[in-house]
PDB file of C-alpha atoms in Angstrom:
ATOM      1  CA  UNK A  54       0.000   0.000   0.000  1.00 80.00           C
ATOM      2  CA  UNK A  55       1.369   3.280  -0.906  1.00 83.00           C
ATOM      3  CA  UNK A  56      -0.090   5.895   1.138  1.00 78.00           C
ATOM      4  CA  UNK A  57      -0.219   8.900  -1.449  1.00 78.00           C
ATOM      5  CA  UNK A  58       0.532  12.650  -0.795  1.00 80.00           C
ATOM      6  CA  UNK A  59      -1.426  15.613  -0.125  1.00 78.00           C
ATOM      7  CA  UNK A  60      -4.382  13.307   1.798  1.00 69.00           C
ATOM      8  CA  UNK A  61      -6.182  16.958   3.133  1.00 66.00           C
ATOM      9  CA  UNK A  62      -3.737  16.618   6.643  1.00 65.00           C
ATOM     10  CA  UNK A  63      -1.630  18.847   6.557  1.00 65.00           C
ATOM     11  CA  UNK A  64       1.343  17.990   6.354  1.00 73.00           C
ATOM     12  CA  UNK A  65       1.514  14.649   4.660  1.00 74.00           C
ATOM     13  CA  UNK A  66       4.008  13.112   6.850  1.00 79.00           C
ATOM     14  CA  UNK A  67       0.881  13.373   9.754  1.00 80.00           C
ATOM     15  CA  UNK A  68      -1.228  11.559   7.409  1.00 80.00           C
ATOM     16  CA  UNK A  69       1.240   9.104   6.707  1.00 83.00           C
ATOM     17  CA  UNK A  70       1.573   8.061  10.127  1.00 82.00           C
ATOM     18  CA  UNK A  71      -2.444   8.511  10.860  1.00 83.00           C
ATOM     19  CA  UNK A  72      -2.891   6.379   8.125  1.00 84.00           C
ATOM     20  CA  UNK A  73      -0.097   3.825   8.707  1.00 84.00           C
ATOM     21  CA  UNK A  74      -0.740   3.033  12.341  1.00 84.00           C
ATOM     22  CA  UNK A  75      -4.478   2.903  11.744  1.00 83.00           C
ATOM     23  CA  UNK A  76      -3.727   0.483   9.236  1.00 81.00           C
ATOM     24  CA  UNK A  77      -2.067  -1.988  11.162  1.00 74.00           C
ATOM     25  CA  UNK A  78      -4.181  -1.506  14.129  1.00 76.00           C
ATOM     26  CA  UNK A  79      -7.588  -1.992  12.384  1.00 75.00           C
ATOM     27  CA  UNK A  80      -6.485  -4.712   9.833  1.00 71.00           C
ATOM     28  CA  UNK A  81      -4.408  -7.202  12.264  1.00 65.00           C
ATOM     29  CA  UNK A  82      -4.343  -9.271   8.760  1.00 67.00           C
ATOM     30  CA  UNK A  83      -2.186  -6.816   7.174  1.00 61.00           C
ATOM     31  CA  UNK A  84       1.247  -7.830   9.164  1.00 67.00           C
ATOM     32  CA  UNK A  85       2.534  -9.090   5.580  1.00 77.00           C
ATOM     33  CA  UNK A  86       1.143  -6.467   3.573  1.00 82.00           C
ATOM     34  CA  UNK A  87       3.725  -3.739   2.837  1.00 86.00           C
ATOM     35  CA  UNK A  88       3.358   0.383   3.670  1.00 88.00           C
ATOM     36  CA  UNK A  89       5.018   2.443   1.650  1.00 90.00           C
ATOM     37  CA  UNK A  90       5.570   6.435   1.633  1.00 90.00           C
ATOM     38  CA  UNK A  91       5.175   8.569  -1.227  1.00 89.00           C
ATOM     39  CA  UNK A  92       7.806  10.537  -2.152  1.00 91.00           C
ATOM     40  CA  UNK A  93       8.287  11.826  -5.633  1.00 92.00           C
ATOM     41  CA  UNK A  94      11.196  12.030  -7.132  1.00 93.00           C
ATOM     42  CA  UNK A  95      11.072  14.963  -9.301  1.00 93.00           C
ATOM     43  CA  UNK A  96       8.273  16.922  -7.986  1.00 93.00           C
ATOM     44  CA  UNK A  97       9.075  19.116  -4.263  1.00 92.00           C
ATOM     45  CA  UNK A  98       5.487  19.264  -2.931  1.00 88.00           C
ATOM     46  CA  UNK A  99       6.264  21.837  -0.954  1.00 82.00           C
ATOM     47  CA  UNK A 100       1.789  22.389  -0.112  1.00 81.00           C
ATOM     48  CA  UNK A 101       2.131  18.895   0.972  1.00 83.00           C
ATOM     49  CA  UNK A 102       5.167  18.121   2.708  1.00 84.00           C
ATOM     50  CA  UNK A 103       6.464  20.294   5.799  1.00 83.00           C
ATOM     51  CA  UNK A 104      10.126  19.333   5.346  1.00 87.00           C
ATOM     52  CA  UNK A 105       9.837  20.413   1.768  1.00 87.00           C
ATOM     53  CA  UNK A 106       8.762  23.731   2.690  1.00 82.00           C
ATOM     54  CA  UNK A 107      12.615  24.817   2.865  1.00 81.00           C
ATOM     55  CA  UNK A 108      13.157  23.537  -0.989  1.00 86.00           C
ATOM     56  CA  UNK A 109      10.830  26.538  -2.150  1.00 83.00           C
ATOM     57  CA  UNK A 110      13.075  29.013  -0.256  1.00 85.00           C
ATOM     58  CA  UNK A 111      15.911  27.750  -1.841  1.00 92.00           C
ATOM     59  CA  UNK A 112      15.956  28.199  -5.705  1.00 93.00           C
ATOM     60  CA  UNK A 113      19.743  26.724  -6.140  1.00 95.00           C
ATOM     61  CA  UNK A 114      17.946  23.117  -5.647  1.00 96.00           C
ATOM     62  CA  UNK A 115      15.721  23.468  -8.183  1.00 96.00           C
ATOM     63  CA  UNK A 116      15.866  22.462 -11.036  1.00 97.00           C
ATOM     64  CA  UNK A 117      15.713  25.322 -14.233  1.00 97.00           C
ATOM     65  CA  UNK A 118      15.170  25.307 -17.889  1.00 97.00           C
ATOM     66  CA  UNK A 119      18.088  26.276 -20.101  1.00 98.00           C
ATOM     67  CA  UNK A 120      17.394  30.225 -19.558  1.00 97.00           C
ATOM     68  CA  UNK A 121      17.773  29.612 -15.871  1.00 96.00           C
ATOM     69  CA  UNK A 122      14.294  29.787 -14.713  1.00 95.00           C
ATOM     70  CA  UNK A 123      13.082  27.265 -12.058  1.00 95.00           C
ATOM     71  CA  UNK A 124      10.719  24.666 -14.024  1.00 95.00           C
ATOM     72  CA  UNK A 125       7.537  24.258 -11.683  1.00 93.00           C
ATOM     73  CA  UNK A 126       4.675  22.323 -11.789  1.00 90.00           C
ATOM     74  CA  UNK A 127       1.213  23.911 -10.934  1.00 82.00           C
ATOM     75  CA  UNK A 128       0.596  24.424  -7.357  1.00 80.00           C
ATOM     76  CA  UNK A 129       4.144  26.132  -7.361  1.00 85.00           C
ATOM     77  CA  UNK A 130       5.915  22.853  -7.369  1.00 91.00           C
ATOM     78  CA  UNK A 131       9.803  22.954  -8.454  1.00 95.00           C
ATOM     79  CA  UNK A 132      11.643  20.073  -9.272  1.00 96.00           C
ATOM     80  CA  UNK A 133      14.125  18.949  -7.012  1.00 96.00           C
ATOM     81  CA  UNK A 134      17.758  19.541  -9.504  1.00 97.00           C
ATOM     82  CA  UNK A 135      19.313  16.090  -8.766  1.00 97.00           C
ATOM     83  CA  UNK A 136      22.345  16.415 -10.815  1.00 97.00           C
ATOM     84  CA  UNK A 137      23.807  17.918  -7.893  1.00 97.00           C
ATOM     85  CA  UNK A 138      24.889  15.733  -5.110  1.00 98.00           C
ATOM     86  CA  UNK A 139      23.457  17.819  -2.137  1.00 96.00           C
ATOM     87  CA  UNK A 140      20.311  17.861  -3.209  1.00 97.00           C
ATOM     88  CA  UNK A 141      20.160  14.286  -4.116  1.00 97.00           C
ATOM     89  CA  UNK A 142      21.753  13.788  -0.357  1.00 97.00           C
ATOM     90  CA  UNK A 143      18.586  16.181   0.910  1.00 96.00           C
ATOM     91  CA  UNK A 144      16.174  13.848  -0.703  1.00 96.00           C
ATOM     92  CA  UNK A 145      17.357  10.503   0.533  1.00 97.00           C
ATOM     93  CA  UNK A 146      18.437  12.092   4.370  1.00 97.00           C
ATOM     94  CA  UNK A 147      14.641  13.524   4.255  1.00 94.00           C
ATOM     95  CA  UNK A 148      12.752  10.498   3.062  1.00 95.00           C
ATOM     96  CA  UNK A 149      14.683   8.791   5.724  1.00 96.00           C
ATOM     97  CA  UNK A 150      14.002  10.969   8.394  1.00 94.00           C
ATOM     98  CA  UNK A 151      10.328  10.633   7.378  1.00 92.00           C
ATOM     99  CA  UNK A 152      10.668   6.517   7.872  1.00 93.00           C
ATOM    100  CA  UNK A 153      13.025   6.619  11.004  1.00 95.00           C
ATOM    101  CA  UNK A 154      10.336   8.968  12.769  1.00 93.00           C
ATOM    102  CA  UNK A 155       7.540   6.710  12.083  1.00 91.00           C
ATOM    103  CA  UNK A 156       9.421   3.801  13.322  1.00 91.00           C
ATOM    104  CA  UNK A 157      10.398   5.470  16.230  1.00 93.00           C
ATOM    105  CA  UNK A 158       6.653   5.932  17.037  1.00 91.00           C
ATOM    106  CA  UNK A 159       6.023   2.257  16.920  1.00 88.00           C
ATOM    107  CA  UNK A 160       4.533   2.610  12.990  1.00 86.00           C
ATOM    108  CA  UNK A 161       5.641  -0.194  11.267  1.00 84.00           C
ATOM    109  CA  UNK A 162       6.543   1.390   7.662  1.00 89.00           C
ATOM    110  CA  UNK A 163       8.672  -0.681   4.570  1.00 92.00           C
ATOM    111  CA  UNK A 164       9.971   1.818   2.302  1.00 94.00           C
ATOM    112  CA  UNK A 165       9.102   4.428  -0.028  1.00 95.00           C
ATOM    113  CA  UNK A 166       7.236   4.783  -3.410  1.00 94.00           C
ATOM    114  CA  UNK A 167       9.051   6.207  -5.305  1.00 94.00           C
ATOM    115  CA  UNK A 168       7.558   8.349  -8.259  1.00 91.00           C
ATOM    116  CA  UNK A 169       9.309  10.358 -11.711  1.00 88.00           C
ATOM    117  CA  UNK A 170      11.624   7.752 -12.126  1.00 86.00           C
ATOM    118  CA  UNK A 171      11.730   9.899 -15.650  1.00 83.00           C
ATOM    119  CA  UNK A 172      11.009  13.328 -16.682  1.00 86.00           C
ATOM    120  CA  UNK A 173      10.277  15.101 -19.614  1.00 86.00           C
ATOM    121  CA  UNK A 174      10.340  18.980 -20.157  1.00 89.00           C
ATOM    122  CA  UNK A 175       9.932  19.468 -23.347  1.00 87.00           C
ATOM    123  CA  UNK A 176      11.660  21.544 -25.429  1.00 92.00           C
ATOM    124  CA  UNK A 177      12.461  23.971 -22.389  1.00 94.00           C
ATOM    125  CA  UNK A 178      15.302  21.945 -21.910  1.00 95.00           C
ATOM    126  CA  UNK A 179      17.860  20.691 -23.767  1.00 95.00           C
ATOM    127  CA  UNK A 180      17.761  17.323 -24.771  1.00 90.00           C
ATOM    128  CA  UNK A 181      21.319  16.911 -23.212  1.00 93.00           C
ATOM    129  CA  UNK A 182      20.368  18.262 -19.927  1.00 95.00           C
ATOM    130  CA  UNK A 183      17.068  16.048 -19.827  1.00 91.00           C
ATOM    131  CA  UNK A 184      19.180  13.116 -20.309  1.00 90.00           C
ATOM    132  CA  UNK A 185      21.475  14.059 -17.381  1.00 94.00           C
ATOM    133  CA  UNK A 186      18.707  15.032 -14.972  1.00 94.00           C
ATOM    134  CA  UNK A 187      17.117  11.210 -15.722  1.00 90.00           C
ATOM    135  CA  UNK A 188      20.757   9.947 -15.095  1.00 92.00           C
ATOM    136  CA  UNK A 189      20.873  11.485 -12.014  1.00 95.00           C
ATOM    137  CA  UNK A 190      17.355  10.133 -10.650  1.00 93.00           C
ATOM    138  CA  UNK A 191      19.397   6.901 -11.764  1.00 92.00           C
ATOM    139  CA  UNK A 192      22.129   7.856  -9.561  1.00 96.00           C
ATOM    140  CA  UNK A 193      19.599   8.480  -6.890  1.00 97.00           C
ATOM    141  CA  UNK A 194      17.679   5.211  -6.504  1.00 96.00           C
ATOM    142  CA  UNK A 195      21.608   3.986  -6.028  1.00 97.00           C
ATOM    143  CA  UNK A 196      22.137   6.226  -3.474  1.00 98.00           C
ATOM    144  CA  UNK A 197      18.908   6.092  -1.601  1.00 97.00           C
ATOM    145  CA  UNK A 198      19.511   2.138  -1.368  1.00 97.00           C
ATOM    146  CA  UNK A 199      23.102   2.781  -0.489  1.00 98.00           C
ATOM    147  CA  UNK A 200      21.919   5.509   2.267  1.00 98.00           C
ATOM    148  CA  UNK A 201      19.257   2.281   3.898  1.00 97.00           C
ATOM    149  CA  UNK A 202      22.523  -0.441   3.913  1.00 97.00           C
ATOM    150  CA  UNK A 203      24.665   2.012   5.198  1.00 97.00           C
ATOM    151  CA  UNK A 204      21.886   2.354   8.518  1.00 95.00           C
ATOM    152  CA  UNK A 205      21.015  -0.925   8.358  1.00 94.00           C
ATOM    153  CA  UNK A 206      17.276   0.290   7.269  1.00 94.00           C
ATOM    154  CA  UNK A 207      15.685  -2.630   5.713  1.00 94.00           C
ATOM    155  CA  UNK A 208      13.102  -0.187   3.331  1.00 95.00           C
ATOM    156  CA  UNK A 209      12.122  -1.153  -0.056  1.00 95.00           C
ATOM    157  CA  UNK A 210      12.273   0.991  -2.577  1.00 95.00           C
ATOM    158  CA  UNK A 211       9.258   0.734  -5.250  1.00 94.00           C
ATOM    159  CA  UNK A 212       9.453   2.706  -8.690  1.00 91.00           C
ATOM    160  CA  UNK A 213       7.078   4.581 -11.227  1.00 87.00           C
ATOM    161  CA  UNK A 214       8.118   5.477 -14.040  1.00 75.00           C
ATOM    162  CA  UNK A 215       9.640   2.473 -16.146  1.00 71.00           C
ATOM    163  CA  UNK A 216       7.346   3.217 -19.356  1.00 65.00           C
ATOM    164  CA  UNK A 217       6.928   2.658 -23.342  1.00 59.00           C
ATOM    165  CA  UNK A 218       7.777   6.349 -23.966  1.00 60.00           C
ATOM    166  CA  UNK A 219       9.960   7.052 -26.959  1.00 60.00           C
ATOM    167  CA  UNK A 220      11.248  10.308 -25.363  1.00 58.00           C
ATOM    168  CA  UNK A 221      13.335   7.978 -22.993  1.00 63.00           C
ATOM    169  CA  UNK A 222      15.679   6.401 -24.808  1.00 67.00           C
ATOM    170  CA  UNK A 223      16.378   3.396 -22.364  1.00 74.00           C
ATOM    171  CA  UNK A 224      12.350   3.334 -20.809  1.00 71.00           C
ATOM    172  CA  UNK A 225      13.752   4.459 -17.468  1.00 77.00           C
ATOM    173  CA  UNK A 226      14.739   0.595 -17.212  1.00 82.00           C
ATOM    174  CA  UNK A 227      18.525   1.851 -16.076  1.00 86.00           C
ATOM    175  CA  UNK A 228      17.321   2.046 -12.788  1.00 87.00           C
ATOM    176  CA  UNK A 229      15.818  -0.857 -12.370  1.00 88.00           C
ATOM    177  CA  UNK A 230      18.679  -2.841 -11.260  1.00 92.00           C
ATOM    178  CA  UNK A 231      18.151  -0.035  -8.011  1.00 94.00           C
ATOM    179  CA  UNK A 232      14.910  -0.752  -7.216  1.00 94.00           C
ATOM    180  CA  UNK A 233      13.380  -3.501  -5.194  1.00 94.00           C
ATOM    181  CA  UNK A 234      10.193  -3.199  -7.664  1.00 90.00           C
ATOM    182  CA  UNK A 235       8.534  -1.313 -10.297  1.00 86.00           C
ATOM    183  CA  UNK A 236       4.626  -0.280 -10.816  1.00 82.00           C
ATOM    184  CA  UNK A 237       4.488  -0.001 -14.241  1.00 73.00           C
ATOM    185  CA  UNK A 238       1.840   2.543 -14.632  1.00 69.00           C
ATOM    186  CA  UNK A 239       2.063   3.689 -18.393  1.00 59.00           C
ATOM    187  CA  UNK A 240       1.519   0.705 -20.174  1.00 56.00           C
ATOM    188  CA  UNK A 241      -0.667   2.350 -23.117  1.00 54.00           C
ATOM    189  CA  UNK A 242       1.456   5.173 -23.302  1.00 50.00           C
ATOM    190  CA  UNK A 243       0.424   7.245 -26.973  1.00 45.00           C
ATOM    191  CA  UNK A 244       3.556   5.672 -28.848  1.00 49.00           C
ATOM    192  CA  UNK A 245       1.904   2.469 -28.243  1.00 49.00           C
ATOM    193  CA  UNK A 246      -1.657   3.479 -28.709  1.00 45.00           C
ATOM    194  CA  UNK A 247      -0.612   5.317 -31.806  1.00 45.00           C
ATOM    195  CA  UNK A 248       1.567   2.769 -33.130  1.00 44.00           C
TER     196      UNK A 248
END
């Protein structure tokens, strides 16, 4: 179960662990099914999240087109700029902290579902700089899983974004070998349906 964001309790990370610890203490049954936090890759949802909040305040981890302008989503939403390493260490040290504090609670939690594994910004940035910013969400799964050895945290890590989309040269499949699993979510993606 993936426990999505922006569930109307503000922030998410409250509903996460209202909805986590309600769900193993209503459903006894569900001591083999896993719990998973969302946490997108590419997208800060800064309205959601509170630890994001600090992400909109700081426009040197965002991510910009090629004229320098943060690229955001509607809502206000920047994208988190993974091709540098601190930000990529923000991520995985927040989504951690997220985990720890619900274990610490007594809220069983497994991981994290991970969203974005690929991004596409059209022609707003170049296609060189697209494929580096993928790379780097690449370079993040491997660090996030890294990051959970390292602290002996035992999370899975579950992917969207592996997808038929000719934009992505490789299908996003380069970071499977990162991932514990995948949700395949674009199966009928318009290059199939139009092919």
């Amino acid at each position: 179960i993936s426990i999505e964001k922006c569930q109307g309790i503000w922030p998410t990370e409250k509903a996460f662990y209202t909805i986590a610890s309600n769900i193993r203490k209503y459903a006894p049954s569900s001591n083999d099914t896993k719990i998973l936090f969302y946490w997108n890759s590419a997208i800060c949802y800064a309205d959601c999240y509170n630890i994001t909040t600090a992400i909109l305040a700081n426009t040197s981890m965002q991510f910009a087109d090629d004229n320098g302008d943060p690229i955001l989503k509607p809502g206000n939403r920047p994208y988190y700029d993974h091709t540098k390493p601190s930000v990529r260490k923000w991520w995985i040290d927040a989504v951690i902290k997220i985990l720890t504090t619900a274990l610490a609670q007594d809220i069983i939690v497994d991981g994290v579902f991970v969203d974005s594994l690929c991004n596409n910004f059209g022609s707003s940035v170049s296609s060189t700089r697209q494929t580096e910013y993928n790379q780097a969400i690449v370079t993040l799964m491997k660090e996030a899983q890294q990051a959970f050895a390292e602290q002996a945290l035992d999370f899975v890590l579950l992917g969207n974004g592996v997808n038929t989309y000719s934009v992505f040269p490789d299908h996003c499949t380069s970071a499977l070998p990162h991932l514990d699993g995948v949700l395949y979510e674009h199966f009928g993606s318009y290059d199939d349906v139009n092919s």
